[in-house]
C-alpha atoms as one frame of an Amber mdcrd trajectory, in Angstrom:
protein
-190.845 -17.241-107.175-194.698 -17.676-107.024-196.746 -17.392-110.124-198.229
 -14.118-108.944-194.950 -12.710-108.695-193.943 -13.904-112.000-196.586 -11.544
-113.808-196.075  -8.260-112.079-196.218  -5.582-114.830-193.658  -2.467-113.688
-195.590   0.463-115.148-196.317   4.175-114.669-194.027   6.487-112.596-195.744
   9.483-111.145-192.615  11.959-110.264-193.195  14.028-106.976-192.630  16.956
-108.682-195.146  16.360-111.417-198.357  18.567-112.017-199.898  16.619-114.066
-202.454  13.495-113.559-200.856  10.062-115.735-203.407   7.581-116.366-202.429
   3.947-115.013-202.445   0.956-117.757-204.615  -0.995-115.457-208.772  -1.411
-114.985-208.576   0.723-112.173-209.486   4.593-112.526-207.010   5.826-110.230
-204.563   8.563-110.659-202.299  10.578-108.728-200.457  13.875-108.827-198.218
  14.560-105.956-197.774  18.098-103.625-195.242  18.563-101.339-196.158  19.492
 -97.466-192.914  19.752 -95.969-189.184  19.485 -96.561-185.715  19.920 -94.614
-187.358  17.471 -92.288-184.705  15.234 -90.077-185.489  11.534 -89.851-188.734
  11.497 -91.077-190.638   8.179 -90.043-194.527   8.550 -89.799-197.249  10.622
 -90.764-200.853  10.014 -89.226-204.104  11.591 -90.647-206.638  13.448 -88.078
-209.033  16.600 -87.858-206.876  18.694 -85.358-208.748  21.813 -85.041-212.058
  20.930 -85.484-212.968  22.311 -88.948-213.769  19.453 -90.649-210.676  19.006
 -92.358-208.295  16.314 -91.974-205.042  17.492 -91.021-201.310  15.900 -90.910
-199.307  14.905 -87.995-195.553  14.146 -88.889-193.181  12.305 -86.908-189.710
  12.857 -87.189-187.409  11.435 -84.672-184.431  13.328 -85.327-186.286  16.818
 -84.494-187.227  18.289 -81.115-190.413  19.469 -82.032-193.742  17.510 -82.642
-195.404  18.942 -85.637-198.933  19.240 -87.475-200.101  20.434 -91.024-203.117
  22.461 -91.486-205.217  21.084 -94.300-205.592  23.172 -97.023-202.797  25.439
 -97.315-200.371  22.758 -94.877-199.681  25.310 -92.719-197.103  24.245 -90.039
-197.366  23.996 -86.231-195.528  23.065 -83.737-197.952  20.949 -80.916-194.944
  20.495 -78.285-191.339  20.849 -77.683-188.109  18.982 -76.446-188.733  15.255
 -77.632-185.837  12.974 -78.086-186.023  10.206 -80.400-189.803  10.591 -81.593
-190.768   6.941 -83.241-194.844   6.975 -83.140-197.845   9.304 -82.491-201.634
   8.280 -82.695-204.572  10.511 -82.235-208.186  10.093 -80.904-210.968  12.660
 -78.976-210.970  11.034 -75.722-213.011  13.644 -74.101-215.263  14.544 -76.283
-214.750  18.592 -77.172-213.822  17.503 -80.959-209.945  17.750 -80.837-208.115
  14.338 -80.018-205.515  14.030 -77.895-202.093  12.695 -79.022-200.031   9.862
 -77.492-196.757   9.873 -78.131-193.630   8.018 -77.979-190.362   8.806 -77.700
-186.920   8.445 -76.387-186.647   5.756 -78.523-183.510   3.202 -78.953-183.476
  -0.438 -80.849-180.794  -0.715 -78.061-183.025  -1.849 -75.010-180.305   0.007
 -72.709-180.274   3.574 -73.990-184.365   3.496 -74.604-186.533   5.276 -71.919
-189.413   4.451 -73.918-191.820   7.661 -72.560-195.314   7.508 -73.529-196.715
  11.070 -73.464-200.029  12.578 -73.721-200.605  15.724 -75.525-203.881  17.855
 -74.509-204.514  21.043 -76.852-205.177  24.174 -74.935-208.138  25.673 -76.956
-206.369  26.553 -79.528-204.676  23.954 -81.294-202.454  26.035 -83.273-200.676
  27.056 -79.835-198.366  24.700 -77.952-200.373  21.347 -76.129-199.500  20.720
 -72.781-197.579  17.229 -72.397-198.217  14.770 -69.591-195.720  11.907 -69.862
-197.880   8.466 -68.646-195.705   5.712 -68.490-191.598   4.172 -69.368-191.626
   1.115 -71.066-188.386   0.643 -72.966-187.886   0.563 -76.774-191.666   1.930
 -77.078-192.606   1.460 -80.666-195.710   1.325 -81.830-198.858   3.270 -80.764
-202.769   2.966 -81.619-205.893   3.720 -80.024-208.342   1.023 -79.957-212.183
   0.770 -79.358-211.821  -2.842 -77.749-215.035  -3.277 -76.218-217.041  -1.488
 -78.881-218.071   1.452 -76.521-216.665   3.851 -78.569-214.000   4.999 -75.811
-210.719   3.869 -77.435-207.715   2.863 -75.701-203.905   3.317 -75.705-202.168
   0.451 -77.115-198.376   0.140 -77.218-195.885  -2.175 -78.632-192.102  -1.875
 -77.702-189.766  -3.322 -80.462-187.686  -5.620 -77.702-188.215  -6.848 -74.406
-185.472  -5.213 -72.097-183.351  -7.881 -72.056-183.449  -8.817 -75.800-180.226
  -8.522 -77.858-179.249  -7.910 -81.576-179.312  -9.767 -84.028-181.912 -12.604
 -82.193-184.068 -10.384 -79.657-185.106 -12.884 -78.133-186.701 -12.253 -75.238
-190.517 -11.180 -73.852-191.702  -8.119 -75.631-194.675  -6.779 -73.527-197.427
  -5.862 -75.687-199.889  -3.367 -73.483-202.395  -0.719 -73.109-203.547   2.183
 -70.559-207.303   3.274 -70.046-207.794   7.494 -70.413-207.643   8.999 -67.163
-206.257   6.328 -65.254-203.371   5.489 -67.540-202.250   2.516 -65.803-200.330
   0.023 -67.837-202.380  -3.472 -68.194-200.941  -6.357 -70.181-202.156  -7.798
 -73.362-199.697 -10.381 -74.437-196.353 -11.395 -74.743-194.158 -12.220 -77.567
-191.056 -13.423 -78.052-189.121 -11.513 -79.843-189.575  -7.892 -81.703-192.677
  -6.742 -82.993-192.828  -4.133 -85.359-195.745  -3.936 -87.285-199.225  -3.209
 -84.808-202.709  -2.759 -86.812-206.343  -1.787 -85.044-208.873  -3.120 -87.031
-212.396  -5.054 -86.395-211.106  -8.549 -87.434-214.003 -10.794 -86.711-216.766
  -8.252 -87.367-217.820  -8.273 -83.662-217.976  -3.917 -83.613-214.962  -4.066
 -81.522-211.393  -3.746 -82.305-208.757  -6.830 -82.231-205.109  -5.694 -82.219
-203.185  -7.173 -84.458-199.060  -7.349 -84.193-196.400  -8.540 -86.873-192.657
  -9.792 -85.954-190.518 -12.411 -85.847-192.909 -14.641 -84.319-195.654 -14.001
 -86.845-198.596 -12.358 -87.049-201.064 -12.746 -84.057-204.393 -11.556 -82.757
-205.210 -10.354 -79.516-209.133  -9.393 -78.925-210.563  -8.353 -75.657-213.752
 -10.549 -74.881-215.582 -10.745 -71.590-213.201  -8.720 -69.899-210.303 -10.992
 -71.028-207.666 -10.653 -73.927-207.366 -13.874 -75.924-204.821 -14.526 -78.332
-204.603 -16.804 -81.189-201.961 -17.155 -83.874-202.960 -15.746 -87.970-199.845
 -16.646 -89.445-195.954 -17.348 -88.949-195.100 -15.494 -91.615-191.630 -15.811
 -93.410-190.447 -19.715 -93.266-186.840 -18.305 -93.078-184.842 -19.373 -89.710
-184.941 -16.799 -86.984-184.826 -13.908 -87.024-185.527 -13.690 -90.524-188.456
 -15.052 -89.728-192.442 -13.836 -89.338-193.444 -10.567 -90.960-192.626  -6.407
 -90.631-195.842  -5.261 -90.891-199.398  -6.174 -92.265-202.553  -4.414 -93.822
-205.674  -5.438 -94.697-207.083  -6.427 -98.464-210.636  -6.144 -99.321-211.690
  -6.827-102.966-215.223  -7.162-102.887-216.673  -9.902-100.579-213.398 -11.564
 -99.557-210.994 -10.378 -97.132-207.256 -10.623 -97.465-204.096  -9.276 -95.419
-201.076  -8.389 -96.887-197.902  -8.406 -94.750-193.727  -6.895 -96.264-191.902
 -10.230 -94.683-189.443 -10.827 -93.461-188.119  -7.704 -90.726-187.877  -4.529
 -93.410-187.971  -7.134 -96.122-187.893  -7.504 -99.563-191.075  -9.536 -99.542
-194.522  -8.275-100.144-196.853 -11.300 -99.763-201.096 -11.802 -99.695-202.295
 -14.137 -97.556-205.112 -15.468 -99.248-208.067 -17.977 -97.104-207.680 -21.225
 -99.031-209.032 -24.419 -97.734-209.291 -23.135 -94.240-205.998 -21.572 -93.679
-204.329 -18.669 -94.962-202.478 -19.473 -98.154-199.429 -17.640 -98.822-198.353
 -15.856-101.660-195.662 -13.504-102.499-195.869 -11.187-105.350-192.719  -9.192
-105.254-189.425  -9.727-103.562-187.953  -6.586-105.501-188.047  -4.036-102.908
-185.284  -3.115-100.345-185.911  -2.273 -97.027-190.132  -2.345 -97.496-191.034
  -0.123 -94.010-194.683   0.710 -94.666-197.808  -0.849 -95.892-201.384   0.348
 -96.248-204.401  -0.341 -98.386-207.309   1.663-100.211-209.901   1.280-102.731
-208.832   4.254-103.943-211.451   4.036-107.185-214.071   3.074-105.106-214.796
  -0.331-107.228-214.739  -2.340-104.068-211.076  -3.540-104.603-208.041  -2.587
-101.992-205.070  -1.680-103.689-201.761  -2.104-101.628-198.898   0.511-101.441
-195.789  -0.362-100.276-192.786   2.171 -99.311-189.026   1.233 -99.155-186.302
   2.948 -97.698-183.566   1.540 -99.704-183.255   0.322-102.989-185.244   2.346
-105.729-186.029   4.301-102.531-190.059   4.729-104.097-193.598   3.575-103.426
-195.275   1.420-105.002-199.482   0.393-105.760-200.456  -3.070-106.494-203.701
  -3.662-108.074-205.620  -6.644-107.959-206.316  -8.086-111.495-209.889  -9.275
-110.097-211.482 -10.215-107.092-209.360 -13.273-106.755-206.046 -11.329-105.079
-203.976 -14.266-106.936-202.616 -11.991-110.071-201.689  -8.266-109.360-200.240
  -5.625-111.073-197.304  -3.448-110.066-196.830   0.331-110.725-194.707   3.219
-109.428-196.548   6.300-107.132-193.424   8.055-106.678-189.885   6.868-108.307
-186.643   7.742-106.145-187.898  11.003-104.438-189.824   9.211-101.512-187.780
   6.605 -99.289-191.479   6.293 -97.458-190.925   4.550 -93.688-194.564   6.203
 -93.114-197.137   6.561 -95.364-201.633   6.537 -94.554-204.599   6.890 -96.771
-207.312   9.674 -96.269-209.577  12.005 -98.191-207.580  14.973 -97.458-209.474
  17.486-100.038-213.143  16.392 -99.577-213.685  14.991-102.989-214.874  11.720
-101.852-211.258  10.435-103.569-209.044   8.552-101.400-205.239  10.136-100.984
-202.137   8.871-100.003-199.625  11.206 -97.826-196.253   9.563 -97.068-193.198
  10.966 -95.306-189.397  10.171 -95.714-186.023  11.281 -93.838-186.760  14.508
 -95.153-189.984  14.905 -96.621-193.475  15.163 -96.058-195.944  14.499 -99.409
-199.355  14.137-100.223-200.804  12.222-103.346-204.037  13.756-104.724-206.178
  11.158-106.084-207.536  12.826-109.347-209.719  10.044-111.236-212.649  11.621
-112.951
């Protein structure tokens, strides 16, 4: 076990249930009491933050893939509404105004298998109809089988974002291995024809959109077996370079699940749960040239989502991890300085959230930075109540 690991401090539990703000042992000024949004929900798996009525609010859009219906939350009161009907197997749903009135559209996908033969993989567009507390109209795009992961990214910097998706598999891939080319794509509005990005071999779960080399353009980023790679679009051409292989482990417990971001102050950092729903959460730290790797917890069970905040605003990410099995909680690390080699551990929500989806928002317009996650059956958000 690495040194950082070695001095994680288990600390303060904040119940789900609880009412009341419990200060945290560490320098940060963070605290959190947690609401619920939604219950009785049926496979549960990700929850997305967007303004989807245009009042200035942001608003919750919950995917569960063992329900029919796609819904939203209306920020403040969470107010439930259905956006479509009649989905199968919903796995991912990303939103973004690609035409400008104010409301973003909604890709979706669904039909989704981790058995390449029984997934249709349907990409669908949802369009509100004025009023986006009535049904959207749904315009499926595009098959592409085990469809996973789905972003919109600005790639060129125009500020017209694209659809990227990632299936899990390629279509011939097969447990426990997958090996096999996994198609990593994306479709321009309006035309939606599928272009290629990349291709990996072997599944990719994890997919994050961010500005990596501080060119004001979006790089995607994707996480798997393989390792962690980047793919940025320059001169109309994507380019691809490898960040990190991840997990040492043989195949396939090799590479990395999925992978956030760390910023504490001036230095960046990414922080990836490895290997495939791990037990591993590890910072990759720059070091000499190359990214030094660190793990600094290998407690977890089943780790399925990772995100990071500064949610004190002192300039330093904290991470927060969600795990399926196991303790079945979520967890914040905090970084003991701006170093990212010592961090301590504490608990945001003990047994009551098994969170395969969680994001990081200010939902009430406090300037505070919240944390919603969602489980098999539940939907929460985490006020952030530091003075």
């Amino acid at each position: 076990m690495s040194r950082s690991a070695a001095i994680l401090a288990a600390s303060l539990t904040l119940a789900s249930a609880a009412a009341v703000p419990v200060d945290a042992p560490h320098e940060h000024a963070a605290h959190f009491v947690a609401h619920s949004v939604a219950t009785g929900l049926r496979g549960g798996y990700m929850v997305a933050i967007a303004d989807l009525n245009k009042d200035g609010k942001p608003d919750l859009l919950a995917v569960a893939s063992q329900l029919r219906d796609l819904m939203w939350y209306e920020n403040p009161t969470w107010t439930p509404h259905v956006i479509a009907s009649g989905f199968a197997g919903m796995i991912n749903a990303a939103a973004a105004d690609t035409d400008g009135d104010g409301i973003p559209e909604i890709a979706l996908a669904h039909g989704f298998s981790t058995n390449p033969a029984t997934s249709t993989g349907v990409i669908t567009i949802l369009t509100h109809l004025g009023d986006p507390t009535n049904p959207w109209i749904a315009k499926e795009i595009d098959r592409l089988t085990t469809a996973h992961r789905i972003r919109w990214a600005d790639i060129d910097g125009s500020g017209h974002p694209v659809l990227v998706v990632a299936p899990l598999v390629g279509a011939d891939a097969r447990a426990p291995d997958y090996h096999g080319e996994t198609p990593l794509v994306f479709y321009r509005p309006g035309a939606w024809k599928r272009e290629p990005i990349a291709v990996t071999d072997g599944l990719i779960h994890g997919i994050l959109v961010s500005d990596w080399n501080r060119r004001g353009r979006d790089a995607v980023i994707t996480a798997g077996f393989a390792g962690v790679h980047l793919d940025e679009y320059t001169n109309g051409a994507w380019q691809r370079r490898e960040i990190t292989k991840g997990d040492p482990a043989p195949w396939p417990k090799s590479g990395a699940s999925d992978i956030a971001i760390v910023r504490l102050g001036v230095q960046r950092l990414f922080a990836t749960i490895e290997p495939w729903h791990g037990n591993e959460i590890v910072v990759y730290r720059m070091e000499q040239g190359a990214w030094a790797r660190h793990v600094i917890d290998t407690e977890p069970t089943d780790a399925h989502t990772i995100v990071t905040a500064d949610v004190d605003g002192r300039g330093r990410d904290v991470i927060i991890v969600g795990q399926r099995q196991g303790q079945r909680s979520v967890y914040l690390y905090s970084p003991r300085d701006d170093n990212g080699l010592e961090w301590d551990k504490e608990v945001l929500d003990a047994g009551t959230m098994a969170a395969s989806g969680c994001a990081v928002g200010d939902l009430n317009g406090d300037k505070r930075v919240d944390v919603t996650c969602i489980d098999g059956a539940n939907l929460k958000w985490y006020e952030n109540v530091a003075k």
